[in-house]
Coordinates of C-alpha atoms in Angstrom, one line a residue:
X269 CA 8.6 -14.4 -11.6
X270 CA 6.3 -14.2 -8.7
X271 CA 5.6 -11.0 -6.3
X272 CA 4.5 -12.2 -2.7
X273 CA 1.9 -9.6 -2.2
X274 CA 1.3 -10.0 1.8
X275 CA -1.5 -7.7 3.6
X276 CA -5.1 -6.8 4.0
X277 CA -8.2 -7.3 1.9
X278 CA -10.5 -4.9 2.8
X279 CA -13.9 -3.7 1.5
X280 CA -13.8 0.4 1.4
X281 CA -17.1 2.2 2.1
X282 CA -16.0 5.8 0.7
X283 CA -17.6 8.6 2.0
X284 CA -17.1 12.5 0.2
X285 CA -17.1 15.3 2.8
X286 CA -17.8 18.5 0.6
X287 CA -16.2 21.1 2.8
X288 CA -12.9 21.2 4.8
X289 CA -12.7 19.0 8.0
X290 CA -10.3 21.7 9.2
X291 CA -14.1 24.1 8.9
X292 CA -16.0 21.4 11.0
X293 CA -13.3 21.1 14.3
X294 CA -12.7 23.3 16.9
X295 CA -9.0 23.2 17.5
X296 CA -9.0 23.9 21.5
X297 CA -11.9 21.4 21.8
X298 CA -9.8 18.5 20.1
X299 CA -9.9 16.6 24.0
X300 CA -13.8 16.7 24.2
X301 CA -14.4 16.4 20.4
X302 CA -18.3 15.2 18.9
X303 CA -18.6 15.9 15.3
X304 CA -20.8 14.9 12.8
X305 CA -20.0 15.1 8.8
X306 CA -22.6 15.1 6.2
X307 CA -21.5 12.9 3.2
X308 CA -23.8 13.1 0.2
X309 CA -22.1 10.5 -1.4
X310 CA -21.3 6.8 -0.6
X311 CA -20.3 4.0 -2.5
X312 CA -18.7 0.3 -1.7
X313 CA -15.0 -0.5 -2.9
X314 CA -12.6 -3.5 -2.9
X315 CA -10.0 -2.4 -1.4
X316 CA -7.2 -3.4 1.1
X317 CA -3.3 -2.7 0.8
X318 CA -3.1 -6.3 -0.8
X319 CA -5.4 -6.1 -3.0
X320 CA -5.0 -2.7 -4.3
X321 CA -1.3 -3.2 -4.8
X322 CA -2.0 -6.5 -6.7
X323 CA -4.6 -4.7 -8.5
X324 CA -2.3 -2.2 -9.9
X325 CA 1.1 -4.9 -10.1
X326 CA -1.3 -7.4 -12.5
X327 CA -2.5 -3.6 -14.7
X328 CA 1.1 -3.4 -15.3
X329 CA 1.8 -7.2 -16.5
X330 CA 3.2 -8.6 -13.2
X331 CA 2.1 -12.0 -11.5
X332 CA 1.0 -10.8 -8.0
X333 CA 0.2 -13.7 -5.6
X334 CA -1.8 -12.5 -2.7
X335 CA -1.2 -14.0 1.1
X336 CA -4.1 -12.4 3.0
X337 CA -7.0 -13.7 5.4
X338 CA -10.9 -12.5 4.4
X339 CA -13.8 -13.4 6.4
X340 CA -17.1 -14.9 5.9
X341 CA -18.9 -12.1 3.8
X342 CA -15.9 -12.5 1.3
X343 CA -17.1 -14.2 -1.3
X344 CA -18.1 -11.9 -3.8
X345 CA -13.9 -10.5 -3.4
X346 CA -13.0 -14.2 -4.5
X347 CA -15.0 -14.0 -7.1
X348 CA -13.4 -10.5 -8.3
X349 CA -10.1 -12.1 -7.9
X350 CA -10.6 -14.8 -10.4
X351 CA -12.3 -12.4 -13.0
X352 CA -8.9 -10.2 -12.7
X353 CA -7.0 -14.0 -12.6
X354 CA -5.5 -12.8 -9.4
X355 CA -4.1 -15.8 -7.5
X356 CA -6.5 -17.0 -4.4
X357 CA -4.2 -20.1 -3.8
X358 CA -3.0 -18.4 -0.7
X359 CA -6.3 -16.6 0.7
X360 CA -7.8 -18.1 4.1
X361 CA -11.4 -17.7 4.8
X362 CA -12.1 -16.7 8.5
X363 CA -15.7 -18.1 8.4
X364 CA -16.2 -16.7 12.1
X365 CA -15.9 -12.7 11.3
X366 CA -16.1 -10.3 9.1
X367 CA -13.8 -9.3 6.1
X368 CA -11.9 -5.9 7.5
X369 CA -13.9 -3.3 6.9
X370 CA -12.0 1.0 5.7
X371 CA -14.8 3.7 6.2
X372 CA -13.1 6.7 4.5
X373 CA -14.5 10.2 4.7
X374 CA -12.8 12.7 2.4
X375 CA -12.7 16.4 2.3
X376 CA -12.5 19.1 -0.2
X377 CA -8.7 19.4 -0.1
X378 CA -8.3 15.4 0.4
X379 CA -7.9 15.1 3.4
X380 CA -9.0 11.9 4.8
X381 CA -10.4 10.6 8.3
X382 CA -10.6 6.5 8.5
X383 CA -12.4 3.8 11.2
X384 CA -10.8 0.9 10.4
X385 CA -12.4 -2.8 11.6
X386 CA -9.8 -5.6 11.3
X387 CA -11.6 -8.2 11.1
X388 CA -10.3 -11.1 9.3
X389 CA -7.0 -9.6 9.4
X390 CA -6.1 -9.9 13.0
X391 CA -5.9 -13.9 12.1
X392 CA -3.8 -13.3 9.2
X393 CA -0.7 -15.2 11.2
X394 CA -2.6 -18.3 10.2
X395 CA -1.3 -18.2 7.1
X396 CA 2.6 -19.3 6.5
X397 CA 4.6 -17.8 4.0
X398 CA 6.7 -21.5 3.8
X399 CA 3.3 -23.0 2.5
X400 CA 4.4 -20.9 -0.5
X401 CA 7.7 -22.8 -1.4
X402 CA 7.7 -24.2 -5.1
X403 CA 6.0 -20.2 -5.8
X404 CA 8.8 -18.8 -7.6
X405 CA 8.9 -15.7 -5.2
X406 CA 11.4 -13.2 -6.3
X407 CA 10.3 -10.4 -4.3
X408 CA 7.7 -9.8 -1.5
X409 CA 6.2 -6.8 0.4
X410 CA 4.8 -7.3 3.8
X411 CA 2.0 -3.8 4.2
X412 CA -0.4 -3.4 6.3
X413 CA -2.0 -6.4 7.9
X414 CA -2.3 -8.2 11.5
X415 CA 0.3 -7.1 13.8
X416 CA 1.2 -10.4 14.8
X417 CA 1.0 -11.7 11.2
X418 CA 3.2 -8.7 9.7
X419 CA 6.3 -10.1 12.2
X420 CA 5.2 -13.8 11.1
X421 CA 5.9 -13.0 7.8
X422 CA 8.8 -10.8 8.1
X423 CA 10.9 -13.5 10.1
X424 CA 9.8 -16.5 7.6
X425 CA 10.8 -14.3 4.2
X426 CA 14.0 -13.8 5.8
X427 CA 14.3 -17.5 7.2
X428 CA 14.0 -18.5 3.6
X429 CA 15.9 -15.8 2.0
X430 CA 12.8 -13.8 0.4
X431 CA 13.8 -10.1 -0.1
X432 CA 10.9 -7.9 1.2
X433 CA 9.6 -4.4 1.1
X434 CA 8.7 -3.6 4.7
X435 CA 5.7 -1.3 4.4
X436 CA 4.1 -0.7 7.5
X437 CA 1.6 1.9 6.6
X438 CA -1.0 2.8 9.3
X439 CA 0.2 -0.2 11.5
X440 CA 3.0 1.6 13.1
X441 CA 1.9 2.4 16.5
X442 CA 1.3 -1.1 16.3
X443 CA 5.2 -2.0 17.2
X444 CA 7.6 -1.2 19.8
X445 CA 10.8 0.3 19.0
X446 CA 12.4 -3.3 19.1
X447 CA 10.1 -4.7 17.1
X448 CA 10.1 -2.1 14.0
X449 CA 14.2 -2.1 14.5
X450 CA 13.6 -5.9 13.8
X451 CA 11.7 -5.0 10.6
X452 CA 14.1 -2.7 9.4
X453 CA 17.1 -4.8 10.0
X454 CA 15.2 -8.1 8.3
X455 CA 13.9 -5.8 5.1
X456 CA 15.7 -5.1 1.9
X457 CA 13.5 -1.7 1.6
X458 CA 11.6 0.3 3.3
X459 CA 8.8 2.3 1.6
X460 CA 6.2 4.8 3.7
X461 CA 4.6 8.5 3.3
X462 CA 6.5 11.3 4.5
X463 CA 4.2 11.3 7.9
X464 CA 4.9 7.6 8.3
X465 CA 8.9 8.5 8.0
X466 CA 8.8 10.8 10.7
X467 CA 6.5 8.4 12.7
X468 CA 9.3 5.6 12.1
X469 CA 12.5 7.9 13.0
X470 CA 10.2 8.4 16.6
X471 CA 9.7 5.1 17.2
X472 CA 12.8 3.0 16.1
X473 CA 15.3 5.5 17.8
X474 CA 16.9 5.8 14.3
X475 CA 17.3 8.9 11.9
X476 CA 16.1 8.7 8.2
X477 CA 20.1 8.4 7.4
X478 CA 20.4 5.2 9.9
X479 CA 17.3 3.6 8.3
X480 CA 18.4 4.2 4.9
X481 CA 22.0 2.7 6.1
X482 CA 20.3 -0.5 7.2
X483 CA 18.5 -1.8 3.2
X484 CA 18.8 -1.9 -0.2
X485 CA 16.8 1.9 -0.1
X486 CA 14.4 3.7 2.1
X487 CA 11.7 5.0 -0.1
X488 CA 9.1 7.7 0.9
X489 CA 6.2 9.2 -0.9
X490 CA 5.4 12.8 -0.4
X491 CA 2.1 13.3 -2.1
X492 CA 2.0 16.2 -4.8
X493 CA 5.7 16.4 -4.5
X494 CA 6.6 12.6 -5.4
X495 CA 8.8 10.6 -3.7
X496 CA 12.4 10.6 -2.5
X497 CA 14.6 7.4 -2.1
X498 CA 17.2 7.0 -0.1
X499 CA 19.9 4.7 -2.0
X500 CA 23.7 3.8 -1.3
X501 CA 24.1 7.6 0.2
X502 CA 22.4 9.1 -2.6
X503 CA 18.8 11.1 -2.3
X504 CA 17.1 10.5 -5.3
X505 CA 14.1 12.8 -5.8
X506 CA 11.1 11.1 -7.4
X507 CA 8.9 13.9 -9.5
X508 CA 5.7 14.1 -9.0
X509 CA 3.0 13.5 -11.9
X510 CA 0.8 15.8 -12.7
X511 CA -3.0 13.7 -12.4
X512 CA -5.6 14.6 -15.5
X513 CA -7.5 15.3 -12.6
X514 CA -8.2 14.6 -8.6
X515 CA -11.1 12.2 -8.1
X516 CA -9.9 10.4 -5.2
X517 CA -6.3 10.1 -3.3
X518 CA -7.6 6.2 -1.9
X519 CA -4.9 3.5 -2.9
X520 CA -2.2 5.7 -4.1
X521 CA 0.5 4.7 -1.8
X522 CA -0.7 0.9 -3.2
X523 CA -0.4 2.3 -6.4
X524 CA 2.9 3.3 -5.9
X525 CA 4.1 0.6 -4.5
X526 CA 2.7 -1.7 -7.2
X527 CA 5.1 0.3 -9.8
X528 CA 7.9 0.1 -7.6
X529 CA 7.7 -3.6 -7.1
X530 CA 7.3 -3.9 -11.5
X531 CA 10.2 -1.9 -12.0
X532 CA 12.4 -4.0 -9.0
X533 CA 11.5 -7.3 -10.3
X534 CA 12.0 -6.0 -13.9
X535 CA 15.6 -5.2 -13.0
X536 CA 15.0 -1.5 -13.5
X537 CA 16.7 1.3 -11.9
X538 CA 15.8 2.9 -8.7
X539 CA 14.8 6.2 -10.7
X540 CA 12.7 4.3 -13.7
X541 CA 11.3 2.0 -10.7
X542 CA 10.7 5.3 -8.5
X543 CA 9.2 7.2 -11.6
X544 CA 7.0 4.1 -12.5
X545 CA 5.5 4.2 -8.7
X546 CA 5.1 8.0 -9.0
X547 CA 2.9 7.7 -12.3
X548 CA 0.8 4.5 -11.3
X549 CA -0.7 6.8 -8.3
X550 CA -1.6 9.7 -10.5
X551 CA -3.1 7.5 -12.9
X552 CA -4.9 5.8 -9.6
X553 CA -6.2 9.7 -8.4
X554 CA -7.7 10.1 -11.5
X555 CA -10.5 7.4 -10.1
X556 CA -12.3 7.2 -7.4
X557 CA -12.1 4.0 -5.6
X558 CA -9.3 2.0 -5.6
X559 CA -9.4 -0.1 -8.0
X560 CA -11.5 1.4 -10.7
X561 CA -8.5 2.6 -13.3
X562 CA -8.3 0.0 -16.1
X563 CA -5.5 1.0 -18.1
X564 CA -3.4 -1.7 -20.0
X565 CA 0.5 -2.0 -19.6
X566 CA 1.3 -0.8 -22.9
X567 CA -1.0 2.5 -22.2
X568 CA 0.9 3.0 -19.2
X569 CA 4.2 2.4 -21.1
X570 CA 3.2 4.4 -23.5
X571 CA 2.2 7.3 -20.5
X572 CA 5.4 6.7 -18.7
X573 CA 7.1 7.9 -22.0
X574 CA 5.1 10.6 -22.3
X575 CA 6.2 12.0 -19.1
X576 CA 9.5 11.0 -18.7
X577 CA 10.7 10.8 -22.4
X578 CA 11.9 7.5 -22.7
X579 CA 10.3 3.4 -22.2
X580 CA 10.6 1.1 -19.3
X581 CA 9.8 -1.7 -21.3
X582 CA 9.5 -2.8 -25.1

């Protein structure tokens, strides 16, 4: 079976901050601030929620087909893409701009400040999620991408009866309250970080208990401290997994979300799917970049047991 893997592919430049942002900024001069960070070190990533999450969905044995837009400079992410044997049926080329662009600074404690250039993304409603028909879609996740492409895709899963994770990531402020009730009411889960959550409840009008009351289950991620899922009026806390070490907190949430998606189209449990989600993003902090971590499914299978004493698959 088939994951719809809708959002952005990006290219990350990653940029490491060696002392605390927190150090650098004057809190009462927050409304006139000019600040310059010195970042020793700076490399290029793939990146982008779409690819990241198929990234991590195809490390774990699933069949993640990507619906994105990339621009003209995108070549060499095609090329990636069919060494992984990642699906590009349902990638557009924007030959008239760039590929979106993530430049990520990172602190000492991992904190992160991002400028984000859309790009290719803001077109992303040319593509149509019905050109997809004949794809086997069992499950799709609409994350981050072009505003207007994120409520394209959103009414056409639901039009033709494709369940969807709605995870709108940074994009929030993007939507009014209308528009992200719309969302919520169309989705059959919700997954964002515990910011994001609070962010939602704002904007939609609705408390975490209303959200939750609306899908299948509301999931959010709470960094070292795991995940909780709201499911059929149970709270279900997701432990966290303790990383080897901390390279680099980029693509985590994808991470996540990549294990979550396995374990729901792999008729797992909300727990085992939770649990898988929680272990995929330590094993993705352990790396800087991305998509860098090249572990096989059956050495993640055998790490899930590890951790959580039993297998999620044979």
């Amino acid at each position: 079976m088939t994951s719809l893997i809708c959002g952005s592919l990006a290219y990350d430049t990653l940029m490491s901050f060696p002392e605390r942002f927190s150090e650098s900024i004057l809190a009462d001069q927050l409304h006139n601030i000019n600040v310059c960070f010195l970042v020793p070190h700076m490399k290029r990533e793939y990146g982008g929620c779409a690819g990241n999450i198929a990234y991590n969905l195809k490390l774990l044995g699933g069949n993640p087909l990507i619906m994105a837009t990339i621009g003209m400079d995108g070549t060499p992410y095609l090329e990636r893409l069919a060494e992984l044997d990642i699906s590009r049926r349902h990638i557009r080329t924007i030959k008239k701009t760039y590929t979106a662009q993530a430049f990520i600074t990172t602190d000492k404690n991992n904190n992160q400040i991002t400028a984000f250039h859309p790009g290719a993304m803001a077109l992303s409603y040319e593509n149509r999620i019905e050109d997809t028909t004949g794809e086997n879609i069992q499950l799709a996740i609409i994350a981050p991408d072009g505003r207007d492409g994120m409520i394209q895709n959103a009414d056409d899963c639901a039009k033709l009866g494709i369940p969807f994770i709605f995870d709108p990531g940074q994009q929030l402020p993007m939507f009014s309250q209308e528009e992200l009730r719309h969302f919520i009411d169309l989705a059959t889960y919700v997954a964002v970080n515990e910011y994001e959550a609070e962010m939602l409840a704002q904007l939609s009008g609705w408390t975490t208990s209303e959200i939750a009351s609306r899908v299948k289950a509301f999931i959010v991620t709470c960094a070292e401290r795991g995940a909780i899922i709201y499911q059929n009026d149970e709270k279900l806390d997701i432990p966290c997994v303790k990383a080897a070490k901390e390279a680099d907190p980029t693509g985590c949430g994808d991470a996540f979300r990549a294990g979550l998606i396995y374990g729901l189209t792999n008729n797992m449990d909300m727990m085992t799917a939770g649990r898988l989600g929680s272990l995929m993003g330590a094993i993705k902090i352990e790396y800087s970049g991305p998509q860098n971590h090249k572990l096989g499914s059956k050495e993640i299978a055998d790490r899930f047991e590890k951790e959580f004493g039993y297998r999620y698959r044979k």
